[in-house]
XYZ file of C-alpha atoms in Angstrom:
693
model
C 13.259 52.389 -25.180
C 15.008 55.585 -24.024
C 15.531 56.034 -20.289
C 13.587 58.851 -18.695
C 15.546 61.925 -17.704
C 16.582 62.565 -14.092
C 14.290 64.808 -12.106
C 15.607 68.055 -10.671
C 15.684 66.569 -7.157
C 17.629 63.515 -8.380
C 20.118 65.766 -10.144
C 20.500 67.923 -7.054
C 21.275 64.844 -4.964
C 23.924 63.617 -7.441
C 25.487 67.078 -7.743
C 25.636 67.392 -3.961
C 27.913 64.330 -3.910
C 30.088 65.520 -6.819
C 30.389 69.199 -5.894
C 30.210 69.035 -2.096
C 33.570 70.808 -1.642
C 32.408 73.775 -3.761
C 29.002 74.225 -2.092
C 28.125 76.368 0.908
C 25.139 77.914 2.666
C 25.039 80.603 -0.021
C 25.712 78.304 -2.966
C 23.672 75.136 -3.410
C 23.339 72.645 -6.231
C 19.678 73.558 -6.748
C 20.244 76.232 -9.405
C 22.711 74.041 -11.292
C 20.295 71.093 -11.178
C 17.506 73.310 -12.516
C 19.643 74.165 -15.548
C 20.450 70.525 -16.291
C 16.938 69.119 -15.687
C 15.512 70.031 -19.163
C 18.323 68.160 -20.947
C 17.871 64.648 -22.343
C 18.975 61.697 -20.208
C 22.081 61.201 -22.373
C 23.033 64.874 -22.024
C 22.435 64.739 -18.275
C 24.737 61.713 -18.001
C 27.308 63.566 -20.086
C 27.256 66.569 -17.717
C 27.444 64.413 -14.575
C 30.333 62.308 -15.903
C 32.419 65.308 -16.950
C 31.534 67.224 -13.784
C 33.055 64.327 -11.858
C 36.230 64.553 -13.962
C 36.499 68.328 -13.532
C 35.812 68.151 -9.782
C 38.579 65.596 -9.320
C 40.971 68.306 -10.508
C 39.328 71.104 -8.511
C 35.834 71.248 -6.993
C 35.306 74.777 -8.311
C 35.970 73.588 -11.863
C 33.285 70.946 -11.463
C 30.816 73.577 -10.275
C 31.596 76.056 -13.072
C 31.390 73.331 -15.707
C 28.032 72.072 -14.416
C 26.623 75.604 -14.365
C 27.755 76.431 -17.918
C 27.254 72.971 -19.486
C 23.633 73.403 -20.725
C 24.577 76.521 -22.702
C 27.783 74.849 -23.945
C 25.824 71.876 -25.251
C 23.491 74.219 -27.107
C 26.379 76.154 -28.671
C 28.877 73.377 -29.389
C 27.183 69.985 -29.115
C 28.743 67.144 -27.107
C 32.008 66.971 -29.042
C 32.555 70.726 -28.845
C 31.613 70.799 -25.169
C 34.285 68.184 -24.456
C 36.896 70.336 -26.216
C 35.685 73.411 -24.313
C 36.200 71.637 -20.979
C 39.554 70.138 -22.003
C 40.803 73.604 -22.933
C 39.894 74.773 -19.432
C 41.578 71.746 -17.833
C 44.742 72.461 -19.826
C 44.611 76.036 -18.546
C 44.262 74.679 -15.011
C 47.331 72.449 -15.458
C 49.469 75.281 -16.819
C 48.137 78.471 -15.196
C 45.967 77.567 -12.229
C 42.343 77.715 -11.112
C 41.399 81.331 -11.939
C 42.374 81.204 -15.663
C 40.640 77.825 -15.954
C 37.381 79.193 -14.541
C 37.687 82.211 -16.840
C 38.053 79.841 -19.805
C 34.878 77.998 -18.791
C 32.932 81.253 -18.558
C 34.190 82.541 -21.923
C 31.753 80.524 -24.042
C 31.494 83.136 -26.782
C 35.268 83.408 -27.082
C 35.571 79.650 -27.460
C 32.833 79.633 -30.097
C 34.562 82.380 -32.098
C 37.835 80.460 -31.972
C 36.099 77.217 -32.976
C 34.318 78.856 -35.899
C 37.545 80.451 -37.091
C 39.399 77.141 -36.795
C 37.000 75.376 -39.174
C 38.536 72.028 -40.110
C 41.782 72.881 -38.367
C 44.193 70.398 -36.794
C 45.699 70.852 -33.331
C 49.333 69.999 -32.665
C 48.262 67.957 -29.644
C 46.331 65.663 -32.020
C 49.229 64.979 -34.399
C 52.369 65.557 -32.316
C 53.057 61.890 -31.635
C 52.421 60.917 -35.251
C 54.865 63.592 -36.425
C 57.455 62.549 -33.820
C 57.321 58.948 -35.023
C 57.491 60.123 -38.628
C 60.594 62.268 -38.000
C 62.151 59.433 -36.011
C 62.274 57.350 -39.189
C 64.237 59.995 -41.109
C 68.023 60.241 -41.193
C 69.797 62.814 -39.098
C 69.728 64.093 -35.544
C 66.709 63.325 -33.376
C 64.514 66.448 -33.024
C 61.994 67.447 -30.380
C 58.624 69.048 -31.231
C 57.266 71.969 -29.188
C 54.310 74.316 -29.544
C 55.021 78.008 -30.167
C 53.493 81.107 -31.736
C 56.091 81.150 -34.524
C 57.484 78.292 -36.632
C 61.267 77.764 -36.565
C 64.033 75.409 -35.425
C 67.170 75.810 -33.341
C 68.595 72.543 -34.873
C 67.498 70.453 -31.873
C 63.839 71.428 -31.456
C 61.197 72.229 -34.066
C 58.689 74.831 -32.869
C 55.264 74.350 -34.464
C 51.980 76.305 -34.290
C 49.466 75.142 -31.703
C 46.808 74.777 -34.414
C 46.665 74.959 -38.205
C 43.465 75.956 -40.012
C 45.056 77.337 -43.183
C 42.838 75.257 -45.490
C 39.167 74.270 -45.317
C 40.077 70.544 -45.532
C 41.393 68.785 -42.427
C 43.582 66.406 -44.451
C 45.316 69.294 -46.173
C 45.936 71.037 -42.850
C 47.610 67.856 -41.597
C 49.786 67.769 -44.744
C 50.834 71.322 -43.954
C 51.869 70.263 -40.435
C 53.873 67.436 -41.998
C 55.495 69.762 -44.557
C 56.474 72.263 -41.839
C 58.066 69.483 -39.780
C 59.931 68.053 -42.790
C 61.129 71.502 -43.934
C 62.637 72.307 -40.536
C 64.061 68.794 -40.212
C 65.760 69.450 -43.573
C 67.211 72.730 -42.268
C 68.941 70.799 -39.485
C 69.811 67.805 -41.682
C 71.185 69.663 -44.708
C 73.105 72.398 -42.945
C 71.106 75.614 -43.205
C 72.901 76.904 -40.087
C 76.364 75.537 -40.892
C 77.553 79.020 -41.944
C 77.872 82.165 -39.843
C 74.596 83.621 -41.110
C 74.567 86.693 -38.821
C 77.877 87.744 -40.410
C 76.467 87.118 -43.900
C 73.356 89.206 -43.215
C 75.374 92.032 -41.691
C 76.715 92.765 -45.190
C 73.288 93.922 -46.398
C 71.682 97.310 -45.867
C 68.392 95.628 -44.845
C 69.312 92.392 -42.989
C 65.659 91.412 -42.463
C 64.980 91.585 -46.201
C 68.121 89.548 -46.886
C 67.014 86.968 -44.291
C 63.584 86.650 -45.947
C 65.204 86.060 -49.348
C 67.650 83.543 -47.876
C 64.742 81.699 -46.264
C 63.046 81.382 -49.688
C 66.214 80.212 -51.446
C 66.849 77.666 -48.701
C 63.274 76.385 -49.011
C 63.946 75.656 -52.686
C 67.310 74.004 -51.969
C 65.900 71.888 -49.155
C 62.956 70.777 -51.313
C 65.480 69.413 -53.833
C 67.761 67.842 -51.206
C 65.017 66.134 -49.204
C 63.149 65.120 -52.383
C 66.294 63.390 -53.667
C 66.478 61.236 -50.526
C 62.697 60.841 -50.125
C 60.864 61.367 -53.466
C 57.490 61.769 -51.777
C 58.638 65.023 -50.185
C 58.845 66.752 -53.573
C 55.141 66.114 -54.141
C 54.348 67.147 -50.546
C 55.993 70.561 -50.951
C 54.823 71.149 -54.541
C 51.210 70.541 -53.500
C 51.351 73.301 -50.888
C 53.462 76.070 -52.376
C 52.497 78.401 -55.240
C 54.109 78.168 -58.665
C 57.645 79.543 -58.666
C 58.381 82.908 -60.218
C 60.868 83.075 -63.081
C 63.703 84.137 -60.763
C 62.991 81.359 -58.255
C 62.635 78.780 -61.043
C 66.111 79.798 -62.253
C 67.430 79.529 -58.706
C 65.930 76.058 -58.455
C 67.968 74.919 -61.456
C 71.158 76.142 -59.796
C 70.272 74.564 -56.434
C 69.203 71.190 -57.797
C 72.607 69.460 -57.805
C 73.283 66.815 -55.154
C 76.024 68.802 -53.447
C 74.169 72.115 -53.178
C 74.756 73.679 -49.770
C 73.899 76.789 -47.770
C 76.901 78.447 -49.437
C 75.105 78.191 -52.807
C 71.999 79.850 -51.369
C 74.148 82.645 -49.939
C 75.790 83.108 -53.356
C 72.378 83.448 -55.050
C 71.186 85.825 -52.345
C 73.344 88.610 -53.778
C 71.501 88.641 -57.124
C 68.006 88.104 -55.686
C 68.215 90.671 -52.872
C 67.212 93.677 -55.044
C 64.157 91.866 -56.504
C 60.621 92.133 -55.148
C 60.010 89.589 -52.389
C 57.500 86.850 -53.344
C 54.995 85.536 -50.822
C 56.637 83.011 -48.464
C 55.608 79.367 -48.833
C 53.044 78.223 -46.226
C 55.431 75.735 -44.613
C 58.529 77.966 -44.368
C 58.239 79.595 -40.971
C 61.110 81.875 -40.003
C 64.882 81.649 -39.652
C 66.468 82.511 -36.308
C 70.186 82.164 -37.052
C 71.377 83.719 -33.780
C 69.455 81.235 -31.654
C 70.440 78.329 -33.903
C 74.101 79.382 -33.704
C 73.887 79.449 -29.908
C 72.371 75.971 -29.655
C 74.709 74.599 -32.330
C 77.759 76.012 -30.541
C 76.749 74.442 -27.220
C 76.160 71.102 -28.916
C 79.460 71.180 -30.811
C 81.455 71.866 -27.640
C 79.638 69.155 -25.718
C 79.907 66.543 -28.478
C 83.603 67.271 -29.013
C 84.358 66.550 -25.348
C 82.109 63.494 -25.384
C 83.763 62.089 -28.525
C 87.221 62.649 -27.022
C 86.185 60.652 -23.979
C 84.522 57.839 -25.934
C 87.435 57.433 -28.386
C 89.995 57.421 -25.587
C 88.069 54.727 -23.732
C 87.722 52.773 -26.965
C 91.458 53.020 -27.662
C 92.378 51.924 -24.146
C 89.967 49.002 -24.379
C 91.492 47.957 -27.721
C 94.980 48.132 -26.239
C 93.902 46.069 -23.269
C 92.503 43.374 -25.543
C 95.810 43.175 -27.448
C 97.708 43.026 -24.133
C 100.700 44.774 -25.632
C 102.239 47.199 -23.111
C 104.607 48.503 -25.802
C 101.834 49.793 -28.071
C 102.527 53.361 -29.165
C 100.103 56.204 -29.749
C 96.939 55.086 -31.563
C 96.261 56.179 -35.105
C 92.645 57.283 -35.125
C 91.172 57.772 -38.545
C 87.620 58.333 -39.689
C 86.537 58.118 -43.301
C 83.194 59.825 -43.686
C 80.590 60.622 -46.305
C 78.151 63.466 -45.682
C 75.568 62.049 -48.062
C 75.235 58.660 -46.378
C 76.581 59.505 -42.915
C 78.516 56.228 -43.082
C 82.018 56.063 -41.648
C 84.824 53.681 -40.780
C 86.678 53.952 -37.485
C 90.258 52.698 -37.346
C 92.381 52.248 -34.231
C 96.054 51.423 -34.764
C 95.240 50.637 -38.382
C 92.501 48.122 -37.565
C 88.826 48.699 -38.411
C 86.659 48.854 -35.285
C 82.868 48.753 -35.157
C 81.949 51.932 -33.239
C 79.684 51.498 -30.210
C 76.196 52.973 -30.512
C 77.060 56.158 -28.587
C 80.185 56.799 -30.695
C 78.206 56.233 -33.897
C 75.511 58.662 -32.734
C 78.070 61.328 -31.867
C 79.831 60.928 -35.203
C 76.606 61.182 -37.179
C 75.675 64.365 -35.327
C 79.143 65.910 -35.814
C 79.154 65.026 -39.521
C 75.759 66.686 -39.834
C 77.205 69.925 -38.411
C 80.491 69.916 -40.365
C 80.063 67.548 -43.339
C 82.980 65.516 -41.921
C 84.736 64.712 -38.664
C 87.144 67.658 -38.166
C 90.751 66.540 -37.859
C 91.199 68.271 -34.516
C 88.442 66.063 -33.059
C 90.675 63.032 -33.588
C 93.948 64.142 -31.989
C 94.565 61.332 -29.535
C 96.930 62.203 -26.718
C 97.354 59.082 -24.646
C 95.990 58.200 -21.221
C 95.132 61.121 -19.042
C 94.590 63.737 -21.739
C 90.852 63.456 -21.332
C 90.766 62.614 -17.662
C 87.354 62.586 -16.071
C 88.218 65.352 -13.648
C 88.839 67.741 -16.548
C 85.310 67.357 -17.852
C 82.165 69.062 -16.592
C 80.426 67.161 -13.839
C 77.507 66.170 -16.071
C 79.914 64.269 -18.351
C 82.560 63.011 -15.952
C 80.220 61.461 -13.470
C 81.858 63.058 -10.423
C 81.283 61.622 -6.997
C 77.919 60.347 -5.974
C 74.833 61.020 -8.002
C 75.364 63.151 -11.107
C 72.245 64.944 -12.348
C 71.725 66.324 -15.810
C 71.111 70.050 -15.751
C 67.364 70.650 -15.527
C 64.599 68.184 -16.244
C 62.617 67.068 -19.294
C 58.867 67.592 -19.564
C 56.549 64.741 -20.569
C 52.816 64.514 -21.160
C 50.772 62.164 -19.004
C 47.564 60.378 -19.995
C 44.433 61.220 -17.995
C 41.909 58.489 -18.781
C 39.092 60.510 -17.236
C 39.709 63.347 -19.693
C 40.585 60.923 -22.501
C 43.428 63.321 -23.242
C 47.020 64.098 -22.222
C 47.956 66.500 -19.448
C 50.513 68.589 -21.323
C 54.080 68.859 -19.978
C 52.784 67.393 -16.731
C 55.774 65.355 -15.492
C 59.318 66.579 -14.902
C 61.900 63.839 -15.394
C 65.535 63.915 -14.314
C 68.125 61.434 -15.555
C 71.214 60.679 -13.483
C 73.723 57.906 -12.929
C 73.366 55.299 -10.213
C 76.018 55.881 -7.513
C 78.670 53.195 -7.584
C 78.410 50.486 -4.963
C 80.720 47.815 -3.561
C 83.242 46.789 -6.236
C 83.327 43.237 -4.820
C 79.555 42.694 -5.022
C 79.346 41.297 -8.558
C 82.274 38.950 -7.950
C 80.451 37.560 -4.908
C 77.246 36.997 -6.899
C 79.187 35.316 -9.691
C 80.809 32.979 -7.175
C 77.446 32.159 -5.554
C 75.795 31.400 -8.917
C 78.857 29.983 -10.694
C 77.168 26.752 -11.799
C 73.976 28.451 -12.947
C 75.909 31.132 -14.835
C 77.844 28.464 -16.699
C 74.588 26.750 -17.719
C 72.989 30.037 -18.765
C 75.982 31.006 -20.871
C 75.905 27.636 -22.623
C 72.197 28.001 -23.361
C 72.665 31.526 -24.638
C 75.683 30.542 -26.741
C 73.591 27.752 -28.267
C 70.875 30.298 -28.998
C 73.415 32.467 -30.802
C 74.605 29.511 -32.859
C 71.216 28.190 -33.901
C 70.715 27.856 -37.643
C 67.573 28.680 -39.564
C 66.166 26.057 -41.938
C 65.290 27.403 -45.375
C 62.900 24.912 -46.982
C 61.966 24.327 -50.637
C 65.309 25.470 -52.077
C 66.713 24.538 -55.509
C 69.905 23.313 -53.882
C 70.937 22.710 -50.316
C 72.467 20.616 -47.568
C 69.720 18.015 -47.252
C 66.501 16.753 -48.847
C 63.197 18.445 -48.011
C 61.038 15.326 -47.648
C 57.767 17.280 -47.522
C 58.646 18.908 -50.847
C 59.628 15.530 -52.355
C 56.293 13.955 -51.346
C 54.376 16.895 -52.874
C 56.453 16.682 -56.061
C 55.764 12.934 -56.349
C 52.022 13.531 -55.937
C 52.076 16.302 -58.542
C 53.910 14.064 -61.005
C 51.374 11.269 -60.529
C 48.614 13.819 -61.150
C 50.184 14.924 -64.391
C 51.343 18.265 -62.995
C 54.873 19.415 -63.572
C 56.586 19.039 -60.148
C 58.603 21.755 -58.457
C 62.392 21.575 -58.532
C 62.700 23.106 -55.056
C 63.385 19.876 -53.155
C 66.189 20.793 -50.755
C 66.801 22.355 -47.365
C 69.495 24.959 -46.667
C 70.865 25.815 -43.233
C 71.618 29.486 -42.780
C 73.133 31.179 -39.792
C 70.455 33.068 -37.859
C 71.394 36.737 -37.622
C 70.280 38.334 -34.349
C 69.556 42.034 -34.559
C 68.052 42.729 -31.143
C 68.255 45.690 -28.761
C 66.809 45.363 -25.249
C 66.120 48.042 -22.669
C 65.911 46.653 -19.126
C 63.734 48.921 -16.979
C 64.289 48.156 -13.276
C 61.900 49.142 -10.510
C 63.851 51.073 -7.844
C 60.833 52.105 -5.775
C 60.834 51.911 -2.004
C 58.704 48.756 -2.070
C 61.737 46.783 -3.346
C 63.595 47.383 -0.093
C 65.320 44.342 1.395
C 65.420 40.928 -0.231
C 63.497 42.048 -3.344
C 66.201 44.599 -4.142
C 68.851 41.935 -3.568
C 67.052 39.593 -5.993
C 66.802 42.372 -8.616
C 70.520 43.089 -8.431
C 71.371 39.392 -8.681
C 69.035 39.077 -11.677
C 70.895 41.931 -13.390
C 74.249 40.239 -12.790
C 73.030 36.945 -14.251
C 71.444 38.700 -17.231
C 74.634 40.613 -18.023
C 76.801 37.509 -17.692
C 74.496 35.565 -20.025
C 74.003 38.380 -22.536
C 77.743 38.868 -22.908
C 77.796 35.337 -24.355
C 74.844 36.053 -26.631
C 75.984 39.403 -28.027
C 72.609 41.207 -28.004
C 72.780 44.965 -27.454
C 71.279 45.944 -24.130
C 70.945 48.850 -21.714
C 69.815 48.982 -18.078
C 68.031 51.898 -16.431
C 66.308 52.149 -13.058
C 63.251 54.275 -12.304
C 61.579 55.817 -9.275
C 60.303 59.244 -8.238
C 58.330 61.402 -5.858
C 55.246 63.010 -7.444
C 55.038 64.298 -11.006
C 57.609 67.028 -10.286
C 60.430 64.639 -9.392
C 60.400 61.612 -11.708
C 63.770 59.875 -11.733
C 65.631 57.708 -14.263
C 68.948 56.158 -13.204
C 71.568 55.050 -15.740
C 73.088 51.683 -14.914
C 74.342 50.689 -18.382
C 73.853 52.512 -21.690
C 73.722 50.840 -25.103
C 77.144 52.160 -26.031
C 78.784 50.989 -22.811
C 80.604 47.705 -22.259
C 79.923 45.464 -19.266
C 82.975 46.556 -17.299
C 83.893 47.487 -13.747
C 81.931 50.756 -13.837
C 78.693 48.971 -14.787
C 79.299 46.253 -12.190
C 79.719 48.897 -9.487
C 76.501 50.624 -10.591
C 74.599 47.328 -10.362
C 75.930 47.016 -6.839
C 74.675 50.565 -6.185
C 71.058 49.843 -7.173
C 68.933 50.506 -4.106
C 65.298 51.335 -3.268
C 64.251 54.970 -3.690
C 60.726 56.388 -3.669
C 57.584 55.583 -5.712
C 56.629 53.865 -9.002
C 55.419 56.427 -11.560
C 55.810 54.166 -14.593
C 54.264 56.060 -17.517
C 56.852 58.824 -17.736
C 59.704 56.314 -17.298
C 58.363 54.207 -20.194
C 58.069 57.281 -22.438
C 61.634 58.378 -21.680
C 63.181 54.933 -22.159
C 61.107 54.385 -25.314
C 62.774 57.481 -26.756
C 66.245 56.127 -25.935
C 65.421 52.679 -27.332
C 64.019 54.151 -30.541
C 67.393 55.731 -31.259
C 68.950 52.256 -31.582
C 68.959 50.815 -35.101
C 67.742 47.247 -34.530
C 65.256 44.932 -36.223
C 63.753 43.931 -32.863
C 63.524 46.298 -29.882
C 62.279 45.054 -26.509
C 61.379 47.010 -23.371
C 61.860 44.482 -20.542
C 60.522 45.620 -17.159
C 61.451 44.139 -13.759
C 58.939 45.255 -11.128
C 57.415 44.218 -7.820
C 54.090 46.045 -8.036
C 51.597 48.242 -9.835
C 52.126 51.925 -10.746
C 52.007 54.131 -7.672
C 53.002 57.589 -6.440
C 52.640 59.865 -3.456
C 49.490 61.861 -2.802
C 48.650 63.225 -6.280
C 46.042 60.818 -7.599
C 48.414 58.524 -9.517
C 47.615 55.504 -7.373
C 44.913 53.198 -8.746
C 43.194 53.413 -12.118
C 44.871 56.678 -13.122
C 48.387 55.202 -12.894
C 47.376 51.936 -14.547
C 45.749 53.725 -17.483
C 48.693 56.139 -17.932
C 51.117 53.200 -17.949
C 48.927 51.312 -20.419
C 48.834 54.348 -22.740
C 52.632 54.712 -22.537
C 52.972 51.037 -23.508
C 50.592 51.578 -26.443
C 52.797 54.481 -27.581
C 55.855 52.211 -27.310
C 54.191 49.517 -29.442
C 53.190 52.100 -32.046
C 56.876 53.000 -32.411
C 57.841 49.349 -33.022
C 58.882 48.332 -29.496
C 57.785 45.064 -27.847
C 57.095 45.589 -24.098
C 57.380 42.678 -21.640
C 57.151 42.596 -17.844
C 58.489 40.211 -15.197
C 56.868 40.781 -11.810
C 56.708 39.198 -8.369
C 53.471 40.970 -7.381
C 50.884 38.339 -6.438
C 48.105 40.762 -7.456
C 49.570 41.210 -10.963
C 46.800 39.142 -12.569
C 44.373 41.932 -11.656
C 46.093 44.655 -13.716
C 49.016 43.408 -15.869
C 46.845 41.748 -18.569
C 45.122 45.122 -19.014
C 48.406 47.045 -19.124
C 50.650 44.693 -21.110
C 48.262 42.284 -22.820
C 47.693 38.618 -22.001
C 50.982 37.265 -23.438
C 53.430 40.037 -22.541
C 54.055 39.431 -18.851
C 55.009 36.677 -16.445
C 54.543 36.297 -12.683
C 57.325 34.712 -10.635
C 55.805 33.477 -7.395
C 59.086 32.990 -5.539
C 61.239 36.137 -5.530
C 64.249 33.987 -4.725
C 63.913 32.492 -8.216
C 63.890 35.937 -9.869
C 67.564 35.908 -10.992
C 67.440 32.539 -12.771
C 63.851 32.846 -14.009
C 64.441 36.300 -15.502
C 67.382 35.086 -17.575
C 65.378 32.074 -18.730
C 62.380 34.257 -19.643
C 64.654 36.464 -21.740
C 66.087 33.431 -23.523
C 62.612 32.171 -24.432
C 61.407 35.645 -25.384
C 64.181 36.236 -27.932
C 64.672 32.740 -29.326
């Protein structure tokens, strides 16, 4: 039986509570209640629930929504009315209260836009899917941003806010995917690896030449990407028109494996006088000047970074050999542009490059097709001294902050949508602490460290039993019993009667995310630092790749991530001093920290990736509504995003109230409570051993 609708007086009473801050002697809830009273009970509940959400952002928004909601429901239905309000809330986040109220009042404008959109797809709906999709492709990691035009600067792909090119939603999504792949291919296969402004300057109509070059590159990139990923050929062919005779001929010439931007430029000369065909729907535009600017900044930065990394690698190799007479190193890189594989040699010996060096080399090869010889001119200690580098690379004294911050969305469970570009995150390095601290901890826990290292070494050496093999090291008695029974039953028995022992290959990368909020002040902070020392000492015996980052912050405009150890960094004196420098900061805004560290962890090529959090309490922040359910739900959504990208989150906490919220955030089997904070160092290492065994 349907519930009866609220009376006007009941609605007025409820609205008085929700909208009290927006009401006055000249503005009461009576008129709003009168408009809502004729609605069904379900519609009334809908208006009251969303009015509460809007009013939590600004009381005036709640009032304007409640006043316009009956007409919105008539025009758009419940689903459309939700989108209408969310558009206004997005406007409030980005532009303020007045534009948001104007958006709520512009019902006809929203209806016209909705009708025109048809079965369109919004970037906000598919952005994360596309980001995960691009993450799985070879080449440099690319960001996705909304823009009026479609283009790439080789580090960011700018996509339209909404696509409604086709009447079918699925086809509009395929167009989004094709646009993303096409611009990924421009960065991956070197569209901007020539001085295109100089090339275009040789034509009487540079804009016409640029349009032709864009078409020729689209054909080349379709062939190149389709060779690596055959499904892309079908994706592009299903969206573009049939090729003209001239473009079909160009396709033949651009179909070879080694075709480059130089081949497209060569064909441009003969195609320039011809009539321009319609551009393909996924092409977007070329902005070679902007791409050249971004590419130049990246090349300069990566050259300095590679110098520094290779010098440190050479010095570390010399130190391991302990030969003070060693001469200048012979650095050599053999590279292949097609596979982006390479071999690094130091003093004639092959060396496995650390993760950061491998990333830099892949990016440089993508820009040049090889590692330029001048990048590898080693000049002995001091040539790349830290004080000669910019502060953001050298570290400098004290806390070094990357220039500017990065914007991240944040999940608002009341809206059931993301607040776009809501959090500003800054990444910096933890200031170095007492150089003697780690040595003191190692001395205090000497016996326990020895036991942990033995356990971890045993974990590394464990073999995996392969049963039911045709030959092996021992008899598989279960298989023998089954074979005997089969023979007695008249069935031909299996010949797979042996067991083989095979070395278990660990391919694990772990990101340790350490709570540096003010609530860890005192003995909790001391326990966290000791836990990090014991973990590092044990993991050095195990050989798993790991990184350590701290997190804290002060409101959404100052979210902080602190580098303690990166994946490409060895556990040396610098890392030990940073562990000693870990100290309590501000608040615990966890969602944005998880999203940032998930991005870093996803760049590591590993079979198993774990996000391991050390924390003393629930998500919290200062005076902006993050405390409570909002922060818990944002953190939970960030963890869901991490799982969707293949990461396994786990949390170790000492918060006695953790049972109230951690099962909801992490799941029932992905967290552990340590009652005694004094046991945190040893328990954390043991939890990690069990988690990865």
